[in-house]
CSV table of C-alpha atoms in Angstrom, one decimal:
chain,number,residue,atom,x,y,z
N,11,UNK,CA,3.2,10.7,-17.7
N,12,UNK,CA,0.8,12.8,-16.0
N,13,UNK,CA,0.1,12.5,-11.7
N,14,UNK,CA,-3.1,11.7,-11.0
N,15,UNK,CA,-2.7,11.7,-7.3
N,16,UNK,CA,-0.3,11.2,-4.7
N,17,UNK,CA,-1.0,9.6,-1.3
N,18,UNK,CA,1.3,9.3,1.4
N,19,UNK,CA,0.9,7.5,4.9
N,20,UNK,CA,2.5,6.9,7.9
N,21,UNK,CA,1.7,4.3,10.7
N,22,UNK,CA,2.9,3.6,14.3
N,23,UNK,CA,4.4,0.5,14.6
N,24,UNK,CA,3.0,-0.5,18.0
N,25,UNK,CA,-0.5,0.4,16.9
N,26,UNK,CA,-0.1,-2.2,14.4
N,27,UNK,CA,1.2,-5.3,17.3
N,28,UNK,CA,-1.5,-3.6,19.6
N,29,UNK,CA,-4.4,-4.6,16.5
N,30,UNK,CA,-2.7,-7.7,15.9
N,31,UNK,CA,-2.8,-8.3,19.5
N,32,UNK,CA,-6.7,-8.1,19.7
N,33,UNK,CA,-7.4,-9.7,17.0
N,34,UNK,CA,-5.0,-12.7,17.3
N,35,UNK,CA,-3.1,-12.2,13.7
N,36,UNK,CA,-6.4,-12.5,11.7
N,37,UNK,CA,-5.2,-8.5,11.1
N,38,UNK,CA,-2.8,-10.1,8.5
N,39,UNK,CA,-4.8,-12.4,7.0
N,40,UNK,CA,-7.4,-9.3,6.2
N,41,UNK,CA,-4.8,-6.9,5.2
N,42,UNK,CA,-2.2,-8.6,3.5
N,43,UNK,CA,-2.7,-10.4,-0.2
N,44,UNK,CA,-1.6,-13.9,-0.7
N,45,UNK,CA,2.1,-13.4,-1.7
N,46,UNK,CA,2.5,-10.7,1.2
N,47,UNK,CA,0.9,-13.1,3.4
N,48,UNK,CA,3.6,-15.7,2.5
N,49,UNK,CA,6.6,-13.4,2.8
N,50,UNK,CA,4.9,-11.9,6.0
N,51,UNK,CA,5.0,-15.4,7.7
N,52,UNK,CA,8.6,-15.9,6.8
N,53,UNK,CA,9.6,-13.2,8.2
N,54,UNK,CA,7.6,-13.3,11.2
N,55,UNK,CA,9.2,-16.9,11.3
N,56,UNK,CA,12.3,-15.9,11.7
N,57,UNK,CA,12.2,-12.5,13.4
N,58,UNK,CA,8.7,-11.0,15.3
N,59,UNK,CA,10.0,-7.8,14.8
N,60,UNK,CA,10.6,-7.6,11.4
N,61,UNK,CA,7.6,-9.3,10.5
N,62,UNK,CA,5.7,-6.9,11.9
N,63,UNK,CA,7.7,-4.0,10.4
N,64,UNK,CA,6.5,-5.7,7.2
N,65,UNK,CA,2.9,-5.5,7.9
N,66,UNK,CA,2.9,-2.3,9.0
N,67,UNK,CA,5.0,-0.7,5.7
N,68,UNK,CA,2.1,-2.6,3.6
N,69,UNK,CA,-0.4,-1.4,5.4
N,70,UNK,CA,0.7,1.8,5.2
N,71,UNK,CA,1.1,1.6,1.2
N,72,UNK,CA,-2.4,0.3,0.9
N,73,UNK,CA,-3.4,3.8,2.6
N,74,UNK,CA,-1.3,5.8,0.7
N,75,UNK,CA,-2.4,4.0,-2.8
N,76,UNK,CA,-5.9,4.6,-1.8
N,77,UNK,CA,-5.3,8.3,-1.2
N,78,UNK,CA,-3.4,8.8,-4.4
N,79,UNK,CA,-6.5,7.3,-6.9
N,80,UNK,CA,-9.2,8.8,-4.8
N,81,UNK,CA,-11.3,6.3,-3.3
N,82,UNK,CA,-9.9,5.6,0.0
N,83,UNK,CA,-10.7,2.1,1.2
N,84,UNK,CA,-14.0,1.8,-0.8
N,85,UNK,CA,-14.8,-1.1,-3.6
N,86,UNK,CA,-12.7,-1.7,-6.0
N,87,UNK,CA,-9.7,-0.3,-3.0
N,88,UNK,CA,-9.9,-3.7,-1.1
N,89,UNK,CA,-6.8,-4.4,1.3
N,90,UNK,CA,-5.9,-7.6,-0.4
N,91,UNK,CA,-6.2,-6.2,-3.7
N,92,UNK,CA,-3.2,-4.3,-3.7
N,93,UNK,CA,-0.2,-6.4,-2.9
N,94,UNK,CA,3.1,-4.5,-2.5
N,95,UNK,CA,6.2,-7.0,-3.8
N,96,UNK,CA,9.9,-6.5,-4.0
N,97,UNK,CA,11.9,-6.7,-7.8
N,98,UNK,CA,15.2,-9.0,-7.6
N,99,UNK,CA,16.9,-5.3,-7.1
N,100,UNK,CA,14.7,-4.7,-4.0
N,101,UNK,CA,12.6,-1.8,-5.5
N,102,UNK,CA,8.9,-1.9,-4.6
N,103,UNK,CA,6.3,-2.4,-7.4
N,104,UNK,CA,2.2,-2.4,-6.5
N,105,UNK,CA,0.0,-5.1,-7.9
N,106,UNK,CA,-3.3,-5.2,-8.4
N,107,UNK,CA,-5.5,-7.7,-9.0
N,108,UNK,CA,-9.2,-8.6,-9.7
N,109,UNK,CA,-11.9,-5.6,-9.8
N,110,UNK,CA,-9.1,-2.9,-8.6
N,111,UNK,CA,-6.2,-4.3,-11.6
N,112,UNK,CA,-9.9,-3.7,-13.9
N,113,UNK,CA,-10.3,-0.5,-12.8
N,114,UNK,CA,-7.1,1.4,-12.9
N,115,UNK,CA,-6.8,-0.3,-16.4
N,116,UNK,CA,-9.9,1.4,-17.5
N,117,UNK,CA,-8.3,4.8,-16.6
N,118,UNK,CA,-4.8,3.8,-17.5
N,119,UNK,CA,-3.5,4.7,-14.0
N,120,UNK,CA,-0.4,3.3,-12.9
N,121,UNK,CA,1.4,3.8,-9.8
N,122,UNK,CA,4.9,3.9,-7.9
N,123,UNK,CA,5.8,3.5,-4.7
N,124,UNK,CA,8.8,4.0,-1.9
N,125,UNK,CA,8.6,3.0,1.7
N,126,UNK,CA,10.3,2.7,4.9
N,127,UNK,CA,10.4,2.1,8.4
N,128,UNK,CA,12.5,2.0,11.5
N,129,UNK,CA,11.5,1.0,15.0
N,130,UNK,CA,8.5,2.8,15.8
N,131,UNK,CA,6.9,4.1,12.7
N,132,UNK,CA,6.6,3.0,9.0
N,133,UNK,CA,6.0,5.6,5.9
N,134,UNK,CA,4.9,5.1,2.5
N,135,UNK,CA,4.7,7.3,-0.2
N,136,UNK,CA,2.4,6.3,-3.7
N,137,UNK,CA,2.4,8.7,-7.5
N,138,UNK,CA,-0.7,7.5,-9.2
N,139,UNK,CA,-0.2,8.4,-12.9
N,140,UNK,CA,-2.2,8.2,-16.7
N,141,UNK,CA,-0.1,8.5,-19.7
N,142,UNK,CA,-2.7,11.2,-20.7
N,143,UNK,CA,-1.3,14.8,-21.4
N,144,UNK,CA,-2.0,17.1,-18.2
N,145,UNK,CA,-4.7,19.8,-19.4
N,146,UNK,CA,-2.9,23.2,-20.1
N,147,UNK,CA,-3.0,25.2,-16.9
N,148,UNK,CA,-5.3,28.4,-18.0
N,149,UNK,CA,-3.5,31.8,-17.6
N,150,UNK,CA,-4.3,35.5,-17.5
N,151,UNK,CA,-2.2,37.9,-18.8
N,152,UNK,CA,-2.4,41.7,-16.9
């Protein structure tokens, strides 16, 4: 595997409640796909805080991906493209879907992810990578 790019992010927690606050939870329902939506209403169900640690870990992993395959948030980088789901184990794993799943496809980019948060801040780290070779790194000789 080769890196294509590596993004990393990290977001305030109460910045998140403080956009949540103005805009009356519809900040979920633009950020978060449909199955983080779900698990982010569970959550929130049964723990406000903890709810909103989720939201702000995937937000901050849809900043971080965006970083790591270069286009920031522009088309096909959509917030509710990118879903960020847990394995049986626990472990992270992206998904992508519609346009943005067509696209990293076409380049054979796939990514990983890790993530955290405590209290007041949640961080994300993303490795884009291609199966290509990496081009031989061109060297002088004195």
């Amino acid at each position: 595997m080769t890196v294509y790019g590596i993004g990393t992010d990290i977001v305030q927690v109460s910045r998140v409640a403080a956009v949540m606050t103005r805009t009356r939870g519809r900040f979920a329902e633009k950020v978060l796909g449909p199955d983080e939506l779900r698990i982010y209403h569970a959550r929130h169900a049964r723990s406000a805080a903890r709810g909103l640690a989720f939201l702000a870990t995937r937000f901050s992993v849809k900043e971080a991906f965006s970083k790591a395959i270069g286009l920031g948030m522009h088309w096909p980088m959509t917030w509710r493209a990118l879903q960020t789901l847990n394995e049986a184990s626990g472990q992270p794993v992206l998904r992508a879907s519609g346009e943005l799943a067509a696209w990293l496809e076409a380049r054979g980019i796939s990514a990983r992810v890790t993530l955290s948060d405590e209290r007041d801040y949640a961080v994300s780290f993303v490795i884009a990578e291609t199966a290509e070779a990496a081009p031989a790194l061109a060297t002088t000789h004195s």
